[in-house]
Short mmCIF file of C-alpha atoms in Angstrom, two decimals:
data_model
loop_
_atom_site.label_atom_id
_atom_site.label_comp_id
_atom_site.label_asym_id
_atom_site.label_seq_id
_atom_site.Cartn_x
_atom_site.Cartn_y
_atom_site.Cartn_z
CA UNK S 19 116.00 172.82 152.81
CA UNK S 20 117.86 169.91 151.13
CA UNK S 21 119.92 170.65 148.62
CA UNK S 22 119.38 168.97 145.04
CA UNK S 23 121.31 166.19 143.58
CA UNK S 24 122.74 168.21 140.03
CA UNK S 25 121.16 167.16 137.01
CA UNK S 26 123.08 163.80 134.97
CA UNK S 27 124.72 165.15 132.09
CA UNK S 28 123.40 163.36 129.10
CA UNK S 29 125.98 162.96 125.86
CA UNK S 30 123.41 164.40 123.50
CA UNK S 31 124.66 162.24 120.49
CA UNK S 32 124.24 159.03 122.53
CA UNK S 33 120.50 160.27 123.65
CA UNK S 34 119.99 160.65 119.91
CA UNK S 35 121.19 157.64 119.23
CA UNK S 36 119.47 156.05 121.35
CA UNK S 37 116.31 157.25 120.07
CA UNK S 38 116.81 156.43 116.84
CA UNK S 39 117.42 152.82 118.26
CA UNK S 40 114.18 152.28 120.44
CA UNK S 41 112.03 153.90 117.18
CA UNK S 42 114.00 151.27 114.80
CA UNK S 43 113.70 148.66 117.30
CA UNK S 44 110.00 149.47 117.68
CA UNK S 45 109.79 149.28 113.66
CA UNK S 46 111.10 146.33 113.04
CA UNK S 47 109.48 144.43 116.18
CA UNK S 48 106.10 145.78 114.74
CA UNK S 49 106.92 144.29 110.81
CA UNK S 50 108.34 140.85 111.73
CA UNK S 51 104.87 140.30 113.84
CA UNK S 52 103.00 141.33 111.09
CA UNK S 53 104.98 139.36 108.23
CA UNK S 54 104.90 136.01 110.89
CA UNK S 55 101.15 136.56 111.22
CA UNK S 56 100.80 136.72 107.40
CA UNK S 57 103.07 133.93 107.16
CA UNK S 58 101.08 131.56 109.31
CA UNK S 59 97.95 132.51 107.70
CA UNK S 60 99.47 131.92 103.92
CA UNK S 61 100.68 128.79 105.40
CA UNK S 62 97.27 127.98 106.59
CA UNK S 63 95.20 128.88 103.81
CA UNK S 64 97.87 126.37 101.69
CA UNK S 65 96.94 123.79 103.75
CA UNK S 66 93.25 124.20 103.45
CA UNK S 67 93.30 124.93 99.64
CA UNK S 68 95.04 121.92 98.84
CA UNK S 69 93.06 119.41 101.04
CA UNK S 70 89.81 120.90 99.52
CA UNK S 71 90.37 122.02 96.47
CA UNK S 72 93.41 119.72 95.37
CA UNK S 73 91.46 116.71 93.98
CA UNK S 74 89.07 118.96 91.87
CA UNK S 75 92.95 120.60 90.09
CA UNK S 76 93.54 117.24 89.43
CA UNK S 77 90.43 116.13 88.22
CA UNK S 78 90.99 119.50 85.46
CA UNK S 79 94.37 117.86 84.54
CA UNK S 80 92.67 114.48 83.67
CA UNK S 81 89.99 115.78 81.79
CA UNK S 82 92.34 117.64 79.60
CA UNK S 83 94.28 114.64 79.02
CA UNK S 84 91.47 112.50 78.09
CA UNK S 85 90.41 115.36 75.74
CA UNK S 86 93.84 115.59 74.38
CA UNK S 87 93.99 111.77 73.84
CA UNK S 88 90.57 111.54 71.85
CA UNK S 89 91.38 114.43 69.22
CA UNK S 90 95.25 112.92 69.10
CA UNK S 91 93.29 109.50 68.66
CA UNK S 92 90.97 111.35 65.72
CA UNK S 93 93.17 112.38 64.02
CA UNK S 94 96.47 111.42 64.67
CA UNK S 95 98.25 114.73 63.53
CA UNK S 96 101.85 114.75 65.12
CA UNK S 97 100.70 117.95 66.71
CA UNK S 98 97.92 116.41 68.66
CA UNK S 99 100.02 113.70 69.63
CA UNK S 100 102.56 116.36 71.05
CA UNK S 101 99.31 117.62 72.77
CA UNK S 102 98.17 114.71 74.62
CA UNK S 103 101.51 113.45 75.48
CA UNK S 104 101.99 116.52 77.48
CA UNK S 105 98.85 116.29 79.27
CA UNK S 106 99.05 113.29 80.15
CA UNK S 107 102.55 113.99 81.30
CA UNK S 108 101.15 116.38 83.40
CA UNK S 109 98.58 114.23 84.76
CA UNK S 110 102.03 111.88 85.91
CA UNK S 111 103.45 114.32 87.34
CA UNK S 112 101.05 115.14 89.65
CA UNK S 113 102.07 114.94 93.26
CA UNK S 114 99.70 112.03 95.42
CA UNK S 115 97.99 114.37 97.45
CA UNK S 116 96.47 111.81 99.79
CA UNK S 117 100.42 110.40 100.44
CA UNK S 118 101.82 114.11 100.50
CA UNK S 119 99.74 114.61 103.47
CA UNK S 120 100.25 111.11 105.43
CA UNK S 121 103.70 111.55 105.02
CA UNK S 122 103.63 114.58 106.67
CA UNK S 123 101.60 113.81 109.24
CA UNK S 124 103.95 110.44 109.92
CA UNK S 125 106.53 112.88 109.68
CA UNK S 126 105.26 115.31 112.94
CA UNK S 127 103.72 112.00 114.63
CA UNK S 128 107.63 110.31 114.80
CA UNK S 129 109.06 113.77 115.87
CA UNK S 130 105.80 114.30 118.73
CA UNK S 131 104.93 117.42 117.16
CA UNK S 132 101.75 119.24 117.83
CA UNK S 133 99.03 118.98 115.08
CA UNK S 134 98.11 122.39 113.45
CA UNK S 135 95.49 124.12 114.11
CA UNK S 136 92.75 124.48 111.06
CA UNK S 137 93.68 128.44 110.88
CA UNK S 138 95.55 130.63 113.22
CA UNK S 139 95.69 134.28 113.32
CA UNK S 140 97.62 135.01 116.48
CA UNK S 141 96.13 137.48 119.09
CA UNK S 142 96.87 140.81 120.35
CA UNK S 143 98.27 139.07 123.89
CA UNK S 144 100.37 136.67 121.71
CA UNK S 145 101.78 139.18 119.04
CA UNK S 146 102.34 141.13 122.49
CA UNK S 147 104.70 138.39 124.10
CA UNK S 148 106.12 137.52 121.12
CA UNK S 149 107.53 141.00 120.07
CA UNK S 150 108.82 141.01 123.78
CA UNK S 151 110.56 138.03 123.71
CA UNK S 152 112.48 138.46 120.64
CA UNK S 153 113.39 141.96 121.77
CA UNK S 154 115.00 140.66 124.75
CA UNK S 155 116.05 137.25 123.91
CA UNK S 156 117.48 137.70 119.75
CA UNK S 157 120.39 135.74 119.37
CA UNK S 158 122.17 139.09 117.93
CA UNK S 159 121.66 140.36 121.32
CA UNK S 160 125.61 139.05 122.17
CA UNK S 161 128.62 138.18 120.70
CA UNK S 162 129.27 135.06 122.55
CA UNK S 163 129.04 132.03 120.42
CA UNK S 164 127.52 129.43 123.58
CA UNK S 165 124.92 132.31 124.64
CA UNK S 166 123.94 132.95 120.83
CA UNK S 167 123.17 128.73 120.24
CA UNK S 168 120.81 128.60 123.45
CA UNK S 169 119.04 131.62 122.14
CA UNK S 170 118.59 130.63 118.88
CA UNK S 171 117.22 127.50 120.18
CA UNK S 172 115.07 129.41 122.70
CA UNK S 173 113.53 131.50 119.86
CA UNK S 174 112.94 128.53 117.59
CA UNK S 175 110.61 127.24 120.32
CA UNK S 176 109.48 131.07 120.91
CA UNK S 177 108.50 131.04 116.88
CA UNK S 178 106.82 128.08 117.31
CA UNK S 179 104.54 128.74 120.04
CA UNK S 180 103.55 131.91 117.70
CA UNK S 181 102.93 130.09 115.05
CA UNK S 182 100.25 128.18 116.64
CA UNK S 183 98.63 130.80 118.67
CA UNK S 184 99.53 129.85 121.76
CA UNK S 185 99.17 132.41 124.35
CA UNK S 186 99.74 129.85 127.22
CA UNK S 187 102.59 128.72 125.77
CA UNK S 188 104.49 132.52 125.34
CA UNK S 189 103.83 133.13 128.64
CA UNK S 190 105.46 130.12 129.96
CA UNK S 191 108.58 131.03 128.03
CA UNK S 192 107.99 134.60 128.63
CA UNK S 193 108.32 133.77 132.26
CA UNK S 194 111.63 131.10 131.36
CA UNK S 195 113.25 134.12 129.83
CA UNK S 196 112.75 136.34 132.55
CA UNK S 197 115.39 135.08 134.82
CA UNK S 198 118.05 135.27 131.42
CA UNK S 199 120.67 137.83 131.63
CA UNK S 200 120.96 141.34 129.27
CA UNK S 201 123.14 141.99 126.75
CA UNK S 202 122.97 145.33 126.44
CA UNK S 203 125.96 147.42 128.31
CA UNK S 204 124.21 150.05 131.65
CA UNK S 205 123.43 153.35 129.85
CA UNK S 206 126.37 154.94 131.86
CA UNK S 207 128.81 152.01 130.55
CA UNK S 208 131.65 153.46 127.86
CA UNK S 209 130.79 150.54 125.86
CA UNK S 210 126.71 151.92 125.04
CA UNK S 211 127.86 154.27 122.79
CA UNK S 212 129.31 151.23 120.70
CA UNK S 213 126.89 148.72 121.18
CA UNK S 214 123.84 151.19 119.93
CA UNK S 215 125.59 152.14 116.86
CA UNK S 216 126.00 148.38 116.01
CA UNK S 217 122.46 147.58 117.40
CA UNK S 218 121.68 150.25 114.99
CA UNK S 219 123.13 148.82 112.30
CA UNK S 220 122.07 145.57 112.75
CA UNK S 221 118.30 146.93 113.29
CA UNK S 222 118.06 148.78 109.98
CA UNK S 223 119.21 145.73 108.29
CA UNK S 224 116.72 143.42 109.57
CA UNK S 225 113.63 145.76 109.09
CA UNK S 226 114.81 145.82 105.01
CA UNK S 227 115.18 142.23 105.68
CA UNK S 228 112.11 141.62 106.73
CA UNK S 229 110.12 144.01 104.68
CA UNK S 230 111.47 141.87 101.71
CA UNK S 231 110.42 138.45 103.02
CA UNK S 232 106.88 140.60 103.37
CA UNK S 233 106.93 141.35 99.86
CA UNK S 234 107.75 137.96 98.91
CA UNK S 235 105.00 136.32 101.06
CA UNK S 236 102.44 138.43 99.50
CA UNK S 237 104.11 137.86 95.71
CA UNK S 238 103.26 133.89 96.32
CA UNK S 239 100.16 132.26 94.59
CA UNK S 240 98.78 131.95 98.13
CA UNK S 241 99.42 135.16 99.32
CA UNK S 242 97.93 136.83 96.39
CA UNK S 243 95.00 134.66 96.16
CA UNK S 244 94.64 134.98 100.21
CA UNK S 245 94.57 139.17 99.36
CA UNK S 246 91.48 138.78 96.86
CA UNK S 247 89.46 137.87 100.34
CA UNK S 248 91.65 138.61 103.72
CA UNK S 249 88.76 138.64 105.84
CA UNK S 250 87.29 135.86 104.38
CA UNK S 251 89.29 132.80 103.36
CA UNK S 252 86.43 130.04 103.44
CA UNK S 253 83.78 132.24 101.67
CA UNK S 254 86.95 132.92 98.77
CA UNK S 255 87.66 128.64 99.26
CA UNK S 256 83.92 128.59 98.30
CA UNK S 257 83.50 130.66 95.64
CA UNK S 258 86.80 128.90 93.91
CA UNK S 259 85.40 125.42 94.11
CA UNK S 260 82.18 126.76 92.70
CA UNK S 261 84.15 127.54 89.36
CA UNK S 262 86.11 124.55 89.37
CA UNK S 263 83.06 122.40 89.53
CA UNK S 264 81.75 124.37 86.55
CA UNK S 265 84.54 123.99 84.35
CA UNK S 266 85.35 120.78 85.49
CA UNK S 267 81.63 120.28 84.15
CA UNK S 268 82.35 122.18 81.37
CA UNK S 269 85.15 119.95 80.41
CA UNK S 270 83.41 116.56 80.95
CA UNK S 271 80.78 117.78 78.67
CA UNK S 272 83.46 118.37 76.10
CA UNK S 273 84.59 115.10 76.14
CA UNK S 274 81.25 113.35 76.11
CA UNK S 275 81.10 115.79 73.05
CA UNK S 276 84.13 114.23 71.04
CA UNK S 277 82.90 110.48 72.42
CA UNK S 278 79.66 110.49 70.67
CA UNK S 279 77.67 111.88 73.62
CA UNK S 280 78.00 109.45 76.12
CA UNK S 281 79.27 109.93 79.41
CA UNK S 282 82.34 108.30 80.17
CA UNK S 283 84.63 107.36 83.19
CA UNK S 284 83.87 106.03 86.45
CA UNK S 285 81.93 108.75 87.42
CA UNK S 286 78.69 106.72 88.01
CA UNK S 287 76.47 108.43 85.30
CA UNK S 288 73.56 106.74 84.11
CA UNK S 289 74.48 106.00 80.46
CA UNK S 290 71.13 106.95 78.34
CA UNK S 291 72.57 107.85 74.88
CA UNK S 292 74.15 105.93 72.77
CA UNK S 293 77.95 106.19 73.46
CA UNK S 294 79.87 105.61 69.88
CA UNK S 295 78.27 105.39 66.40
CA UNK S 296 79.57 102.51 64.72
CA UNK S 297 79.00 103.57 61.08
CA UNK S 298 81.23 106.64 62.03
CA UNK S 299 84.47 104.94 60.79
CA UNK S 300 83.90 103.15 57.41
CA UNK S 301 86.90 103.06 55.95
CA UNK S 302 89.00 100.88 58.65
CA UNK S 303 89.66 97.05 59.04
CA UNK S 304 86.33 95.82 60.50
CA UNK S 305 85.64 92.24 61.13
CA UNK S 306 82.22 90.53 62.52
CA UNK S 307 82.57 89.07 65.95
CA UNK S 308 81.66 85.66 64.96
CA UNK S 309 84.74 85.14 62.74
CA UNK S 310 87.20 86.97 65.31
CA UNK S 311 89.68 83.60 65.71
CA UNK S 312 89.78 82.33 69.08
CA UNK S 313 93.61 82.64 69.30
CA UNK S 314 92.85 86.16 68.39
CA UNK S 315 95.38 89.42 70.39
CA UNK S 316 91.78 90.98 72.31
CA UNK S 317 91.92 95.10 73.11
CA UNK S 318 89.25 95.96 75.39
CA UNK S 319 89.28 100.15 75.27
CA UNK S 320 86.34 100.41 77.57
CA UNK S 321 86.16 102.44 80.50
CA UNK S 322 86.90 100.40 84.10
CA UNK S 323 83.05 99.87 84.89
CA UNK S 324 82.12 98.44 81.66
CA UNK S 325 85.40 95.95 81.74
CA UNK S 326 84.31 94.75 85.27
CA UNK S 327 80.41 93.63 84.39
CA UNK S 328 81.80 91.88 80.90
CA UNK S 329 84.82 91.18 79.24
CA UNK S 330 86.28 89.04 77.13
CA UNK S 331 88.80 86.32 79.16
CA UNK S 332 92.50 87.19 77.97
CA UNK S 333 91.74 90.27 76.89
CA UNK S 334 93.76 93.65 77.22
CA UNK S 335 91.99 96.32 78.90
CA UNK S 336 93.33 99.97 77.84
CA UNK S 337 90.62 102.89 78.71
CA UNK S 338 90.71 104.49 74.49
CA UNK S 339 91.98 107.70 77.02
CA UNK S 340 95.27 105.70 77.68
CA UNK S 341 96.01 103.92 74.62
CA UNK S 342 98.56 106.80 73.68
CA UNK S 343 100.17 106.59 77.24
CA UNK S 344 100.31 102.98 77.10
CA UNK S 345 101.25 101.91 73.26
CA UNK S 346 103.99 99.66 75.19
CA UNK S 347 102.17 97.61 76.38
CA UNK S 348 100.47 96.92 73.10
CA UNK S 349 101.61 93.30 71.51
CA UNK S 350 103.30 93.40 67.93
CA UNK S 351 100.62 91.05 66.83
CA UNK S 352 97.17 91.90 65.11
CA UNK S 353 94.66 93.55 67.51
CA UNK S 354 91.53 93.28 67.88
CA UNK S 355 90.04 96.27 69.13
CA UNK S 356 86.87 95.72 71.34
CA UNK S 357 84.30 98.68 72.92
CA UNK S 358 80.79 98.53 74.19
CA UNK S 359 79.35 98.92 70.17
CA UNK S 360 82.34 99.93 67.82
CA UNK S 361 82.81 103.67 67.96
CA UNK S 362 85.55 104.06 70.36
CA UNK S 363 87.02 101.26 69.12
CA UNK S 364 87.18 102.20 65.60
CA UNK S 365 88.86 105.37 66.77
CA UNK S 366 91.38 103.45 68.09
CA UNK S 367 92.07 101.62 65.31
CA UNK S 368 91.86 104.38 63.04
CA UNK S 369 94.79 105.81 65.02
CA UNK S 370 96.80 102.29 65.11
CA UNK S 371 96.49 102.00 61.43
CA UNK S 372 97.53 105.60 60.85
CA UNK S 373 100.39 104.85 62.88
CA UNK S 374 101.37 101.61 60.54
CA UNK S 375 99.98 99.14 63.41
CA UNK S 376 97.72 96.27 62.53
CA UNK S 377 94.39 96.44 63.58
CA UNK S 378 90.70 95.70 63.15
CA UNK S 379 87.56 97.04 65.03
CA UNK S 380 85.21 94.53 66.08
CA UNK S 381 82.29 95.62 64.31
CA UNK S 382 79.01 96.05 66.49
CA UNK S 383 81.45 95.50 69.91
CA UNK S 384 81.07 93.62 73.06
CA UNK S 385 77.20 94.07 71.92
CA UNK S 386 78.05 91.86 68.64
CA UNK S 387 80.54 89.78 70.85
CA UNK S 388 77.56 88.75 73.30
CA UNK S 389 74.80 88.34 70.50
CA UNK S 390 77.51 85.88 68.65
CA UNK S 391 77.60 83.75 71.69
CA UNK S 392 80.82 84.46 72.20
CA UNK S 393 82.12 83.93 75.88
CA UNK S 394 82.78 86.10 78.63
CA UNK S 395 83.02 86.33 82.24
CA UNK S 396 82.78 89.75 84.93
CA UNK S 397 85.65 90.89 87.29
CA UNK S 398 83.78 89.00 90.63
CA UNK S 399 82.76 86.23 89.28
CA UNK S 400 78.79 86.76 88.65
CA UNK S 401 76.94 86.54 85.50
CA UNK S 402 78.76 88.74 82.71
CA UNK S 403 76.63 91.22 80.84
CA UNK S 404 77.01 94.67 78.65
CA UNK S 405 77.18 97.52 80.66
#
């Protein structure tokens, strides 16, 4: 009969402690996949939100500027002003979306990096590799400041590959790292006792570490507008343009409102109702077109589409919604002020008076202007007309 090797005594703090390792270890592997896999879907849904739903914000921002501008324009209270000012300063301030992007995408072209995927929640195999690979190959894993660059540069590309998915790609470095040394002393090694009390240590920090980060990613505007619908981003995507497209709606009608019931802008509506009401402003300097001098300091207030089939040669063309935003430009002479019949015009110059500058509203507008005879020529070259 052959005679048993004894039992290996076991230290029964260290077994405890090294329990209390593998269960923190197993913790903290399991949050920091799920706060990366939130992270890359937050980062995602960004993305997406922005590209789609980005122009329609800042179409909201304009249309309360031009809102802003024609009450301010109205009436000319110094609160209004104050009003529009801001809005429009908001409008400024507005990041180019269209540039934001190329930039960034010059940006990854010049450094060769891979294009992101539309979304990417990573898979079961991925967040499988991943939590592997940063168990064994964490920078904290040693001491030694060479080994602790190269695997800090090893788990940037690690992070990288998860960010994207890539499956393919974590095995490849799963299979790299395989061939890398441990850090951690033999279990039978006097130094174990040490090194799991600090790997302790260090463990319990990073899962309160990285439980905050989790919070904060779900605090964003993303992340809580990505937990109204989790399981269904574009359907939420959806559902938000819908209600920007109403208020945006909402909003245009408003200003048509405060115009005189046209529509305005370069929006392409058909324009059906009469736009301004030129008996709406009595009491301002009006003159006939026929006796406007020829030498005379022209402001066109128009929108861009009605400038471009007819307008007056030497003129200054100011949109009434920028007149506020753009008084510097505005000669110290007598204006002038031209629009399609005289109602946004006489706005205008209700507002420039108010404000001690001298101006007159060309009564019956580029309408009067063209029955006069008076000249003018379109913005390519064929035959000008009132749009």
């Amino acid at each position: 009969m052959t005679a048993q090797s004894p039992a290996r005594w076991t230290d029964p703090e260290q077994q405890e402690l090294e329990e209390r390792v593998a269960a923190a270890e197993l913790a903290w592997l399991t949050m920091d996949v799920d706060m990366q896999t939130l992270r890359v879907e937050i980062d995602n849904f960004a993305l997406i939100h922005h590209q789609l739903l980005g122009p329609l914000y800042a179409r909201l921002d304009e249309l309360d500027a031009l809102i802003a501008e024609t009450v301010a324009t109205r009436t000319g209270h110094p609160e209004d002003l104050r009003r529009a000012a801001e809005a429009r300063q908001r409008v400024d301030e507005l990041p180019d979306l269209d540039a934001l992007f190329d930039s960034v995408q010059e940006q990854e072209a010049a450094t060769a990096a891979p294009v992101a995927p539309t979304r990417v929640r990573p898979g079961r195999d991925a967040q499988r590799i991943y939590r592997e690979l940063v168990r064994r190959a964490h920078p904290d894993l040693t001491t030694d400041q060479a080994e602790q660059q190269r695997r800090a540069a090893f788990i940037a590309r690690v992070n990288e590959a998860y960010a994207y998915g890539d499956t393919a790609a974590l095995e490849g470095l799963a299979a790299e790292w395989s061939t890398a040394p441990e850090a951690a002393p033999a279990v039978d090694s006097p130094d174990r006792f040490g090194w799991l009390r600090r790997r302790l240590e260090w463990l319990t920090a990073k899962i309160a570490e990285t439980a905050t980060e989790q919070v904060r990613l779900e605090n964003t505007a993303m992340g809580q507008l990505l937990a109204l619908a989790p399981q269904d981003p574009d359907g939420l995507l959806e559902e938000l343009a819908d209600q920007l497209l109403a208020k945006a709606s909402a909003q245009q009608a408003e200003l048509e409102r405060l115009l005189g019931g046209q529509p305005v802008g370069d929006n392409g509506a058909d324009r059906t109702e009469p736009q301004e009401n030129q008996t709406m402003f009595a009491q301002i300097p009006t003159a006939e077109a026929a006796a406007v001098p020829v030498d005379a300091a022209l402001l066109d207030v128009r929108e861009q589409d009605e400038w471009d089939a007819g307008h007056v040669d030497g003129a200054l063309h100011i949109p009434m919604g920028q007149v506020i935003a753009r008084l510097g430009e505005l000669p110290d002479e007598k204006l002038y002020v031209l629009c399609r019949v005289g109602g946004r015009s006489a706005q205008v110059v209700q507002y420039l008076v108010q404000n001690g500058r001298a101006a007159v509203n060309v009564d019956g507008g580029m309408y009067a202007w063209e029955g006069a005879g008076r000249p003018m020529v379109s913005s390519d070259g064929r035959d000008a007309f009132v749009l």
